[in-house]
Amino acid sequence: MRAVGFILRSASGPDFRHLEHEMERAATQLGFTWVATFFADTESEGNYVRMVNRILREDADALFLPGVGHLSSQDIEVLATRCDVYLVAECAERRTNEHQLDESPR
């Protein structure tokens, strides 16, 4: 299973590398192979399109985000129809096209 991540730098501040590490660690604990982390400097509708394209191009089974503030709630819900979306700050809350699950990596 393959996973990608997305970080909005303006939502993470200067500590974005720590967030990237946390996403990779959560993915590994859940059995995913980390493919890449994608970054954006500002919030825009293009971030959603970019992530849909990356999920399809990388054949990703999961998208990891540091938290809700990195993509809009609507974007997260739509992306969850393509792959599982994990919100690491929310204890790796998982959203799928079926229902929300709380799966905390331990």
PDB file of N, CA and C in Angstrom:
ATOM      1  N   MET A   1       0.842  -1.173   0.000  1.00  0.00           N
ATOM      2  CA  MET A   1       0.000   0.000   0.000  1.00  0.00           C
ATOM      3  C   MET A   1       0.886   1.233   0.000  1.00  0.00           C
ATOM      4  N   ARG A   2       0.487   2.217  -0.801  1.00  0.00           N
ATOM      5  CA  ARG A   2       1.293   3.416  -0.998  1.00  0.00           C
ATOM      6  C   ARG A   2       0.612   4.632  -0.387  1.00  0.00           C
ATOM      7  N   ALA A   3       1.426   5.543   0.165  1.00  0.00           N
ATOM      8  CA  ALA A   3       0.892   6.749   0.792  1.00  0.00           C
ATOM      9  C   ALA A   3       1.671   7.974   0.354  1.00  0.00           C
ATOM     10  N   VAL A   4       0.950   9.084   0.248  1.00  0.00           N
ATOM     11  CA  VAL A   4       1.549  10.389  -0.017  1.00  0.00           C
ATOM     12  C   VAL A   4       1.080  11.340   1.073  1.00  0.00           C
ATOM     13  N   GLY A   5       1.776  12.454   1.192  1.00  0.00           N
ATOM     14  CA  GLY A   5       1.416  13.448   2.179  1.00  0.00           C
ATOM     15  C   GLY A   5       1.314  14.816   1.555  1.00  0.00           C
ATOM     16  N   PHE A   6       0.619  15.705   2.252  1.00  0.00           N
ATOM     17  CA  PHE A   6       0.487  17.092   1.796  1.00  0.00           C
ATOM     18  C   PHE A   6       0.606  18.009   2.998  1.00  0.00           C
ATOM     19  N   ILE A   7       1.421  19.066   2.835  1.00  0.00           N
ATOM     20  CA  ILE A   7       1.603  20.062   3.885  1.00  0.00           C
ATOM     21  C   ILE A   7       1.419  21.447   3.285  1.00  0.00           C
ATOM     22  N   LEU A   8       0.536  22.216   3.901  1.00  0.00           N
ATOM     23  CA  LEU A   8       0.376  23.624   3.570  1.00  0.00           C
ATOM     24  C   LEU A   8       1.293  24.399   4.510  1.00  0.00           C
ATOM     25  N   ARG A   9       2.350  24.956   3.960  1.00  0.00           N
ATOM     26  CA  ARG A   9       3.356  25.611   4.816  1.00  0.00           C
ATOM     27  C   ARG A   9       2.769  26.734   5.660  1.00  0.00           C
ATOM     28  N   SER A  10       1.828  27.485   5.103  1.00  0.00           N
ATOM     29  CA  SER A  10       1.253  28.594   5.877  1.00  0.00           C
ATOM     30  C   SER A  10       0.434  28.096   7.067  1.00  0.00           C
ATOM     31  N   ALA A  11      -0.012  26.851   7.036  1.00  0.00           N
ATOM     32  CA  ALA A  11      -0.766  26.271   8.160  1.00  0.00           C
ATOM     33  C   ALA A  11       0.150  25.598   9.172  1.00  0.00           C
ATOM     34  N   SER A  12       1.397  25.347   8.795  1.00  0.00           N
ATOM     35  CA  SER A  12       2.284  24.593   9.671  1.00  0.00           C
ATOM     36  C   SER A  12       3.361  25.425  10.333  1.00  0.00           C
ATOM     37  N   GLY A  13       3.641  26.587   9.812  1.00  0.00           N
ATOM     38  CA  GLY A  13       4.707  27.399  10.375  1.00  0.00           C
ATOM     39  C   GLY A  13       6.074  26.821  10.040  1.00  0.00           C
ATOM     40  N   PRO A  14       7.082  27.203  10.793  1.00  0.00           N
ATOM     41  CA  PRO A  14       8.447  26.794  10.462  1.00  0.00           C
ATOM     42  C   PRO A  14       8.755  25.324  10.772  1.00  0.00           C
ATOM     43  N   ASP A  15       7.867  24.646  11.445  1.00  0.00           N
ATOM     44  CA  ASP A  15       8.125  23.272  11.881  1.00  0.00           C
ATOM     45  C   ASP A  15       7.573  22.230  10.914  1.00  0.00           C
ATOM     46  N   PHE A  16       7.504  22.549   9.623  1.00  0.00           N
ATOM     47  CA  PHE A  16       6.873  21.639   8.671  1.00  0.00           C
ATOM     48  C   PHE A  16       7.652  20.342   8.480  1.00  0.00           C
ATOM     49  N   ARG A  17       8.944  20.336   8.674  1.00  0.00           N
ATOM     50  CA  ARG A  17       9.718  19.090   8.523  1.00  0.00           C
ATOM     51  C   ARG A  17       9.358  18.098   9.631  1.00  0.00           C
ATOM     52  N   HIS A  18       9.084  18.596  10.826  1.00  0.00           N
ATOM     53  CA  HIS A  18       8.635  17.727  11.919  1.00  0.00           C
ATOM     54  C   HIS A  18       7.282  17.108  11.561  1.00  0.00           C
ATOM     55  N   LEU A  19       6.386  17.895  10.985  1.00  0.00           N
ATOM     56  CA  LEU A  19       5.079  17.380  10.573  1.00  0.00           C
ATOM     57  C   LEU A  19       5.231  16.305   9.502  1.00  0.00           C
ATOM     58  N   GLU A  20       6.153  16.541   8.574  1.00  0.00           N
ATOM     59  CA  GLU A  20       6.405  15.544   7.529  1.00  0.00           C
ATOM     60  C   GLU A  20       6.876  14.230   8.159  1.00  0.00           C
ATOM     61  N   HIS A  21       7.783  14.330   9.108  1.00  0.00           N
ATOM     62  CA  HIS A  21       8.284  13.145   9.798  1.00  0.00           C
ATOM     63  C   HIS A  21       7.151  12.406  10.515  1.00  0.00           C
ATOM     64  N   GLU A  22       6.273  13.151  11.183  1.00  0.00           N
ATOM     65  CA  GLU A  22       5.146  12.539  11.902  1.00  0.00           C
ATOM     66  C   GLU A  22       4.205  11.811  10.940  1.00  0.00           C
ATOM     67  N   MET A  23       3.961  12.397   9.774  1.00  0.00           N
ATOM     68  CA  MET A  23       3.099  11.736   8.781  1.00  0.00           C
ATOM     69  C   MET A  23       3.744  10.444   8.282  1.00  0.00           C
ATOM     70  N   GLU A  24       5.028  10.510   7.964  1.00  0.00           N
ATOM     71  CA  GLU A  24       5.742   9.318   7.493  1.00  0.00           C
ATOM     72  C   GLU A  24       5.731   8.219   8.555  1.00  0.00           C
ATOM     73  N   ARG A  25       5.944   8.596   9.795  1.00  0.00           N
ATOM     74  CA  ARG A  25       5.962   7.618  10.892  1.00  0.00           C
ATOM     75  C   ARG A  25       4.588   6.966  11.045  1.00  0.00           C
ATOM     76  N   ALA A  26       3.523   7.773  11.008  1.00  0.00           N
ATOM     77  CA  ALA A  26       2.165   7.231  11.122  1.00  0.00           C
ATOM     78  C   ALA A  26       1.866   6.287   9.957  1.00  0.00           C
ATOM     79  N   ALA A  27       2.278   6.657   8.766  1.00  0.00           N
ATOM     80  CA  ALA A  27       2.044   5.807   7.591  1.00  0.00           C
ATOM     81  C   ALA A  27       2.762   4.473   7.733  1.00  0.00           C
ATOM     82  N   THR A  28       4.009   4.516   8.160  1.00  0.00           N
ATOM     83  CA  THR A  28       4.787   3.294   8.344  1.00  0.00           C
ATOM     84  C   THR A  28       4.157   2.397   9.393  1.00  0.00           C
ATOM     85  N   GLN A  29       3.698   2.976  10.485  1.00  0.00           N
ATOM     86  CA  GLN A  29       3.062   2.188  11.549  1.00  0.00           C
ATOM     87  C   GLN A  29       1.785   1.514  11.068  1.00  0.00           C
ATOM     88  N   LEU A  30       1.131   2.113  10.094  1.00  0.00           N
ATOM     89  CA  LEU A  30      -0.101   1.535   9.558  1.00  0.00           C
ATOM     90  C   LEU A  30       0.145   0.611   8.370  1.00  0.00           C
ATOM     91  N   GLY A  31       1.419   0.397   8.018  1.00  0.00           N
ATOM     92  CA  GLY A  31       1.764  -0.548   6.966  1.00  0.00           C
ATOM     93  C   GLY A  31       1.877   0.029   5.572  1.00  0.00           C
ATOM     94  N   PHE A  32       1.939   1.352   5.446  1.00  0.00           N
ATOM     95  CA  PHE A  32       2.062   1.986   4.138  1.00  0.00           C
ATOM     96  C   PHE A  32       3.519   2.192   3.757  1.00  0.00           C
ATOM     97  N   THR A  33       3.785   2.218   2.466  1.00  0.00           N
ATOM     98  CA  THR A  33       5.067   2.630   1.929  1.00  0.00           C
ATOM     99  C   THR A  33       4.949   4.102   1.569  1.00  0.00           C
ATOM    100  N   TRP A  34       5.826   4.935   2.138  1.00  0.00           N
ATOM    101  CA  TRP A  34       5.777   6.372   1.894  1.00  0.00           C
ATOM    102  C   TRP A  34       6.356   6.662   0.521  1.00  0.00           C
ATOM    103  N   VAL A  35       5.615   7.397  -0.298  1.00  0.00           N
ATOM    104  CA  VAL A  35       6.053   7.723  -1.654  1.00  0.00           C
ATOM    105  C   VAL A  35       6.652   9.125  -1.707  1.00  0.00           C
ATOM    106  N   ALA A  36       5.906  10.135  -1.231  1.00  0.00           N
ATOM    107  CA  ALA A  36       6.395  11.515  -1.305  1.00  0.00           C
ATOM    108  C   ALA A  36       5.513  12.426  -0.475  1.00  0.00           C
ATOM    109  N   THR A  37       6.091  13.578  -0.115  1.00  0.00           N
ATOM    110  CA  THR A  37       5.331  14.645   0.518  1.00  0.00           C
ATOM    111  C   THR A  37       5.295  15.811  -0.457  1.00  0.00           C
ATOM    112  N   PHE A  38       4.120  16.401  -0.610  1.00  0.00           N
ATOM    113  CA  PHE A  38       3.947  17.544  -1.487  1.00  0.00           C
ATOM    114  C   PHE A  38       3.631  18.763  -0.632  1.00  0.00           C
ATOM    115  N   PHE A  39       4.177  19.907  -1.048  1.00  0.00           N
ATOM    116  CA  PHE A  39       4.067  21.137  -0.279  1.00  0.00           C
ATOM    117  C   PHE A  39       3.410  22.231  -1.106  1.00  0.00           C
ATOM    118  N   ALA A  40       2.716  23.124  -0.422  1.00  0.00           N
ATOM    119  CA  ALA A  40       2.195  24.345  -1.035  1.00  0.00           C
ATOM    120  C   ALA A  40       2.450  25.480  -0.056  1.00  0.00           C
ATOM    121  N   ASP A  41       2.728  26.653  -0.602  1.00  0.00           N
ATOM    122  CA  ASP A  41       3.002  27.807   0.246  1.00  0.00           C
ATOM    123  C   ASP A  41       1.732  28.529   0.674  1.00  0.00           C
ATOM    124  N   THR A  42       0.711  28.509  -0.178  1.00  0.00           N
ATOM    125  CA  THR A  42      -0.521  29.224   0.126  1.00  0.00           C
ATOM    126  C   THR A  42      -1.729  28.344  -0.154  1.00  0.00           C
ATOM    127  N   GLU A  43      -2.822  28.691   0.475  1.00  0.00           N
ATOM    128  CA  GLU A  43      -4.067  27.955   0.286  1.00  0.00           C
ATOM    129  C   GLU A  43      -4.691  28.356  -1.045  1.00  0.00           C
ATOM    130  N   SER A  44      -5.052  27.363  -1.861  1.00  0.00           N
ATOM    131  CA  SER A  44      -5.717  27.651  -3.131  1.00  0.00           C
ATOM    132  C   SER A  44      -6.476  26.418  -3.588  1.00  0.00           C
ATOM    133  N   GLU A  45      -7.425  26.629  -4.505  1.00  0.00           N
ATOM    134  CA  GLU A  45      -8.165  25.510  -5.063  1.00  0.00           C
ATOM    135  C   GLU A  45      -7.240  24.581  -5.832  1.00  0.00           C
ATOM    136  N   GLY A  46      -6.140  25.116  -6.329  1.00  0.00           N
ATOM    137  CA  GLY A  46      -5.174  24.309  -7.070  1.00  0.00           C
ATOM    138  C   GLY A  46      -4.545  23.208  -6.238  1.00  0.00           C
ATOM    139  N   ASN A  47      -4.502  23.386  -4.921  1.00  0.00           N
ATOM    140  CA  ASN A  47      -3.924  22.355  -4.054  1.00  0.00           C
ATOM    141  C   ASN A  47      -4.743  21.074  -4.125  1.00  0.00           C
ATOM    142  N   TYR A  48      -6.065  21.212  -4.151  1.00  0.00           N
ATOM    143  CA  TYR A  48      -6.941  20.041  -4.256  1.00  0.00           C
ATOM    144  C   TYR A  48      -6.699  19.314  -5.581  1.00  0.00           C
ATOM    145  N   VAL A  49      -6.688  20.048  -6.668  1.00  0.00           N
ATOM    146  CA  VAL A  49      -6.477  19.448  -7.994  1.00  0.00           C
ATOM    147  C   VAL A  49      -5.112  18.778  -8.053  1.00  0.00           C
ATOM    148  N   ARG A  50      -4.122  19.442  -7.510  1.00  0.00           N
ATOM    149  CA  ARG A  50      -2.764  18.890  -7.485  1.00  0.00           C
ATOM    150  C   ARG A  50      -2.730  17.564  -6.729  1.00  0.00           C
ATOM    151  N   MET A  51      -3.430  17.495  -5.598  1.00  0.00           N
ATOM    152  CA  MET A  51      -3.412  16.256  -4.817  1.00  0.00           C
ATOM    153  C   MET A  51      -4.203  15.143  -5.503  1.00  0.00           C
ATOM    154  N   VAL A  52      -5.312  15.459  -6.146  1.00  0.00           N
ATOM    155  CA  VAL A  52      -6.034  14.431  -6.911  1.00  0.00           C
ATOM    156  C   VAL A  52      -5.117  13.855  -7.979  1.00  0.00           C
ATOM    157  N   ASN A  53      -4.429  14.720  -8.701  1.00  0.00           N
ATOM    158  CA  ASN A  53      -3.510  14.257  -9.750  1.00  0.00           C
ATOM    159  C   ASN A  53      -2.388  13.401  -9.168  1.00  0.00           C
ATOM    160  N   ARG A  54      -1.835  13.800  -8.035  1.00  0.00           N
ATOM    161  CA  ARG A  54      -0.754  13.035  -7.407  1.00  0.00           C
ATOM    162  C   ARG A  54      -1.237  11.677  -6.905  1.00  0.00           C
ATOM    163  N   ILE A  55      -2.416  11.662  -6.307  1.00  0.00           N
ATOM    164  CA  ILE A  55      -2.966  10.394  -5.826  1.00  0.00           C
ATOM    165  C   ILE A  55      -3.135   9.427  -6.986  1.00  0.00           C
ATOM    166  N   LEU A  56      -3.659   9.925  -8.087  1.00  0.00           N
ATOM    167  CA  LEU A  56      -3.846   9.069  -9.268  1.00  0.00           C
ATOM    168  C   LEU A  56      -2.509   8.673  -9.887  1.00  0.00           C
ATOM    169  N   ARG A  57      -1.604   9.634 -10.037  1.00  0.00           N
ATOM    170  CA  ARG A  57      -0.302   9.371 -10.671  1.00  0.00           C
ATOM    171  C   ARG A  57       0.538   8.393  -9.852  1.00  0.00           C
ATOM    172  N   GLU A  58       0.519   8.555  -8.532  1.00  0.00           N
ATOM    173  CA  GLU A  58       1.327   7.706  -7.655  1.00  0.00           C
ATOM    174  C   GLU A  58       0.613   6.416  -7.275  1.00  0.00           C
ATOM    175  N   ASP A  59      -0.643   6.263  -7.720  1.00  0.00           N
ATOM    176  CA  ASP A  59      -1.464   5.103  -7.371  1.00  0.00           C
ATOM    177  C   ASP A  59      -1.496   4.934  -5.849  1.00  0.00           C
ATOM    178  N   ALA A  60      -1.747   6.049  -5.163  1.00  0.00           N
ATOM    179  CA  ALA A  60      -1.713   6.073  -3.699  1.00  0.00           C
ATOM    180  C   ALA A  60      -3.001   5.507  -3.108  1.00  0.00           C
ATOM    181  N   ASP A  61      -2.822   4.745  -2.061  1.00  0.00           N
ATOM    182  CA  ASP A  61      -3.951   4.191  -1.304  1.00  0.00           C
ATOM    183  C   ASP A  61      -4.370   5.119  -0.173  1.00  0.00           C
ATOM    184  N   ALA A  62      -3.468   6.042   0.204  1.00  0.00           N
ATOM    185  CA  ALA A  62      -3.745   6.921   1.339  1.00  0.00           C
ATOM    186  C   ALA A  62      -3.075   8.272   1.153  1.00  0.00           C
ATOM    187  N   LEU A  63      -3.743   9.284   1.698  1.00  0.00           N
ATOM    188  CA  LEU A  63      -3.206  10.634   1.774  1.00  0.00           C
ATOM    189  C   LEU A  63      -3.098  10.986   3.248  1.00  0.00           C
ATOM    190  N   PHE A  64      -1.924  11.439   3.669  1.00  0.00           N
ATOM    191  CA  PHE A  64      -1.713  11.865   5.044  1.00  0.00           C
ATOM    192  C   PHE A  64      -1.591  13.383   5.083  1.00  0.00           C
ATOM    193  N   LEU A  65      -2.302  13.973   6.034  1.00  0.00           N
ATOM    194  CA  LEU A  65      -2.254  15.413   6.277  1.00  0.00           C
ATOM    195  C   LEU A  65      -1.891  15.632   7.738  1.00  0.00           C
ATOM    196  N   PRO A  66      -1.153  16.711   8.042  1.00  0.00           N
ATOM    197  CA  PRO A  66      -0.886  16.998   9.452  1.00  0.00           C
ATOM    198  C   PRO A  66      -2.175  17.243  10.231  1.00  0.00           C
ATOM    199  N   GLY A  67      -3.162  17.870   9.597  1.00  0.00           N
ATOM    200  CA  GLY A  67      -4.432  18.157  10.247  1.00  0.00           C
ATOM    201  C   GLY A  67      -5.398  18.785   9.272  1.00  0.00           C
ATOM    202  N   VAL A  68      -6.566  19.125   9.774  1.00  0.00           N
ATOM    203  CA  VAL A  68      -7.629  19.651   8.929  1.00  0.00           C
ATOM    204  C   VAL A  68      -7.243  20.960   8.244  1.00  0.00           C
ATOM    205  N   GLY A  69      -6.451  21.801   8.863  1.00  0.00           N
ATOM    206  CA  GLY A  69      -6.123  23.110   8.303  1.00  0.00           C
ATOM    207  C   GLY A  69      -5.296  23.103   7.033  1.00  0.00           C
ATOM    208  N   HIS A  70      -4.859  21.955   6.593  1.00  0.00           N
ATOM    209  CA  HIS A  70      -3.988  21.898   5.420  1.00  0.00           C
ATOM    210  C   HIS A  70      -4.763  21.783   4.106  1.00  0.00           C
ATOM    211  N   LEU A  71      -5.952  21.274   4.147  1.00  0.00           N
ATOM    212  CA  LEU A  71      -6.896  21.291   3.030  1.00  0.00           C
ATOM    213  C   LEU A  71      -8.273  21.572   3.623  1.00  0.00           C
ATOM    214  N   SER A  72      -9.172  22.082   2.816  1.00  0.00           N
ATOM    215  CA  SER A  72     -10.507  22.377   3.340  1.00  0.00           C
ATOM    216  C   SER A  72     -11.238  21.074   3.679  1.00  0.00           C
ATOM    217  N   SER A  73     -12.195  21.172   4.569  1.00  0.00           N
ATOM    218  CA  SER A  73     -12.992  19.995   4.950  1.00  0.00           C
ATOM    219  C   SER A  73     -13.686  19.387   3.740  1.00  0.00           C
ATOM    220  N   GLN A  74     -14.182  20.231   2.835  1.00  0.00           N
ATOM    221  CA  GLN A  74     -14.837  19.712   1.633  1.00  0.00           C
ATOM    222  C   GLN A  74     -13.847  18.960   0.754  1.00  0.00           C
ATOM    223  N   ASP A  75     -12.648  19.498   0.598  1.00  0.00           N
ATOM    224  CA  ASP A  75     -11.628  18.823  -0.207  1.00  0.00           C
ATOM    225  C   ASP A  75     -11.266  17.477   0.402  1.00  0.00           C
ATOM    226  N   ILE A  76     -11.139  17.433   1.719  1.00  0.00           N
ATOM    227  CA  ILE A  76     -10.804  16.182   2.399  1.00  0.00           C
ATOM    228  C   ILE A  76     -11.891  15.146   2.158  1.00  0.00           C
ATOM    229  N   GLU A  77     -13.146  15.542   2.275  1.00  0.00           N
ATOM    230  CA  GLU A  77     -14.251  14.597   2.068  1.00  0.00           C
ATOM    231  C   GLU A  77     -14.273  14.062   0.636  1.00  0.00           C
ATOM    232  N   VAL A  78     -13.988  14.913  -0.340  1.00  0.00           N
ATOM    233  CA  VAL A  78     -13.976  14.449  -1.732  1.00  0.00           C
ATOM    234  C   VAL A  78     -12.761  13.564  -1.985  1.00  0.00           C
ATOM    235  N   LEU A  79     -11.604  13.937  -1.459  1.00  0.00           N
ATOM    236  CA  LEU A  79     -10.409  13.101  -1.627  1.00  0.00           C
ATOM    237  C   LEU A  79     -10.604  11.728  -0.993  1.00  0.00           C
ATOM    238  N   ALA A  80     -11.397  11.671   0.063  1.00  0.00           N
ATOM    239  CA  ALA A  80     -11.656  10.393   0.744  1.00  0.00           C
ATOM    240  C   ALA A  80     -12.474   9.442  -0.131  1.00  0.00           C
ATOM    241  N   THR A  81     -13.011   9.922  -1.242  1.00  0.00           N
ATOM    242  CA  THR A  81     -13.689   9.021  -2.180  1.00  0.00           C
ATOM    243  C   THR A  81     -12.685   8.346  -3.101  1.00  0.00           C
ATOM    244  N   ARG A  82     -11.464   8.876  -3.164  1.00  0.00           N
ATOM    245  CA  ARG A  82     -10.400   8.318  -4.013  1.00  0.00           C
ATOM    246  C   ARG A  82      -9.440   7.422  -3.238  1.00  0.00           C
ATOM    247  N   CYS A  83      -9.204   7.785  -1.969  1.00  0.00           N
ATOM    248  CA  CYS A  83      -8.280   7.029  -1.124  1.00  0.00           C
ATOM    249  C   CYS A  83      -8.606   7.348   0.332  1.00  0.00           C
ATOM    250  N   ASP A  84      -8.007   6.624   1.242  1.00  0.00           N
ATOM    251  CA  ASP A  84      -8.178   6.941   2.653  1.00  0.00           C
ATOM    252  C   ASP A  84      -7.382   8.210   2.968  1.00  0.00           C
ATOM    253  N   VAL A  85      -7.942   9.049   3.813  1.00  0.00           N
ATOM    254  CA  VAL A  85      -7.276  10.280   4.231  1.00  0.00           C
ATOM    255  C   VAL A  85      -7.061  10.202   5.732  1.00  0.00           C
ATOM    256  N   TYR A  86      -5.814  10.339   6.145  1.00  0.00           N
ATOM    257  CA  TYR A  86      -5.452  10.275   7.557  1.00  0.00           C
ATOM    258  C   TYR A  86      -5.054  11.666   8.039  1.00  0.00           C
ATOM    259  N   LEU A  87      -5.610  12.077   9.159  1.00  0.00           N
ATOM    260  CA  LEU A  87      -5.299  13.358   9.775  1.00  0.00           C
ATOM    261  C   LEU A  87      -4.441  13.076  11.001  1.00  0.00           C
ATOM    262  N   VAL A  88      -3.154  13.273  10.897  1.00  0.00           N
ATOM    263  CA  VAL A  88      -2.204  12.858  11.922  1.00  0.00           C
ATOM    264  C   VAL A  88      -2.400  13.620  13.225  1.00  0.00           C
ATOM    265  N   ALA A  89      -2.659  14.917  13.171  1.00  0.00           N
ATOM    266  CA  ALA A  89      -2.854  15.688  14.400  1.00  0.00           C
ATOM    267  C   ALA A  89      -4.090  15.229  15.160  1.00  0.00           C
ATOM    268  N   GLU A  90      -5.024  14.644  14.461  1.00  0.00           N
ATOM    269  CA  GLU A  90      -6.229  14.114  15.089  1.00  0.00           C
ATOM    270  C   GLU A  90      -6.049  12.622  15.387  1.00  0.00           C
ATOM    271  N   CYS A  91      -4.846  12.239  15.813  1.00  0.00           N
ATOM    272  CA  CYS A  91      -4.512  10.849  16.159  1.00  0.00           C
ATOM    273  C   CYS A  91      -4.759   9.912  14.981  1.00  0.00           C
ATOM    274  N   ALA A  92      -4.339  10.347  13.808  1.00  0.00           N
ATOM    275  CA  ALA A  92      -4.460   9.558  12.585  1.00  0.00           C
ATOM    276  C   ALA A  92      -5.907   9.167  12.310  1.00  0.00           C
ATOM    277  N   GLU A  93      -6.819  10.093  12.544  1.00  0.00           N
ATOM    278  CA  GLU A  93      -8.218   9.868  12.181  1.00  0.00           C
ATOM    279  C   GLU A  93      -8.271   9.536  10.692  1.00  0.00           C
ATOM    280  N   ARG A  94      -9.017   8.529  10.364  1.00  0.00           N
ATOM    281  CA  ARG A  94      -9.093   8.084   8.970  1.00  0.00           C
ATOM    282  C   ARG A  94     -10.471   8.394   8.411  1.00  0.00           C
ATOM    283  N   ARG A  95     -10.488   8.957   7.218  1.00  0.00           N
ATOM    284  CA  ARG A  95     -11.746   9.220   6.529  1.00  0.00           C
ATOM    285  C   ARG A  95     -11.757   8.415   5.241  1.00  0.00           C
ATOM    286  N   THR A  96     -12.858   7.749   5.012  1.00  0.00           N
ATOM    287  CA  THR A  96     -13.006   6.964   3.789  1.00  0.00           C
ATOM    288  C   THR A  96     -14.312   7.360   3.126  1.00  0.00           C
ATOM    289  N   ASN A  97     -14.552   6.812   1.951  1.00  0.00           N
ATOM    290  CA  ASN A  97     -15.803   7.123   1.277  1.00  0.00           C
ATOM    291  C   ASN A  97     -16.973   6.388   1.915  1.00  0.00           C
ATOM    292  N   GLU A  98     -16.706   5.478   2.839  1.00  0.00           N
ATOM    293  CA  GLU A  98     -17.765   4.737   3.507  1.00  0.00           C
ATOM    294  C   GLU A  98     -18.195   5.414   4.802  1.00  0.00           C
ATOM    295  N   HIS A  99     -17.231   5.751   5.669  1.00  0.00           N
ATOM    296  CA  HIS A  99     -17.537   6.355   6.966  1.00  0.00           C
ATOM    297  C   HIS A  99     -16.241   6.791   7.619  1.00  0.00           C
ATOM    298  N   GLN A 100     -16.357   7.559   8.692  1.00  0.00           N
ATOM    299  CA  GLN A 100     -15.178   7.974   9.459  1.00  0.00           C
ATOM    300  C   GLN A 100     -14.812   6.903  10.458  1.00  0.00           C
ATOM    301  N   LEU A 101     -13.526   6.695  10.603  1.00  0.00           N
ATOM    302  CA  LEU A 101     -13.009   5.765  11.594  1.00  0.00           C
ATOM    303  C   LEU A 101     -11.945   6.478  12.402  1.00  0.00           C
ATOM    304  N   ASP A 102     -11.780   6.080  13.620  1.00  0.00           N
ATOM    305  CA  ASP A 102     -10.690   6.608  14.425  1.00  0.00           C
ATOM    306  C   ASP A 102      -9.678   5.490  14.584  1.00  0.00           C
ATOM    307  N   GLU A 103      -8.563   5.608  13.855  1.00  0.00           N
ATOM    308  CA  GLU A 103      -7.511   4.611  13.939  1.00  0.00           C
ATOM    309  C   GLU A 103      -6.248   5.299  14.372  1.00  0.00           C
ATOM    310  N   SER A 104      -5.922   5.166  15.599  1.00  0.00           N
ATOM    311  CA  SER A 104      -4.756   5.807  16.150  1.00  0.00           C
ATOM    312  C   SER A 104      -3.563   4.868  16.051  1.00  0.00           C
ATOM    313  N   PRO A 105      -2.479   5.299  15.374  1.00  0.00           N
ATOM    314  CA  PRO A 105      -1.290   4.443  15.315  1.00  0.00           C
ATOM    315  C   PRO A 105      -0.631   4.332  16.663  1.00  0.00           C
ATOM    316  N   ARG A 106      -0.301   3.139  17.047  1.00  0.00           N
ATOM    317  CA  ARG A 106       0.353   2.927  18.334  1.00  0.00           C
ATOM    318  C   ARG A 106       1.542   2.056  18.163  1.00  0.00           C
TER     319      ARG A 106
END
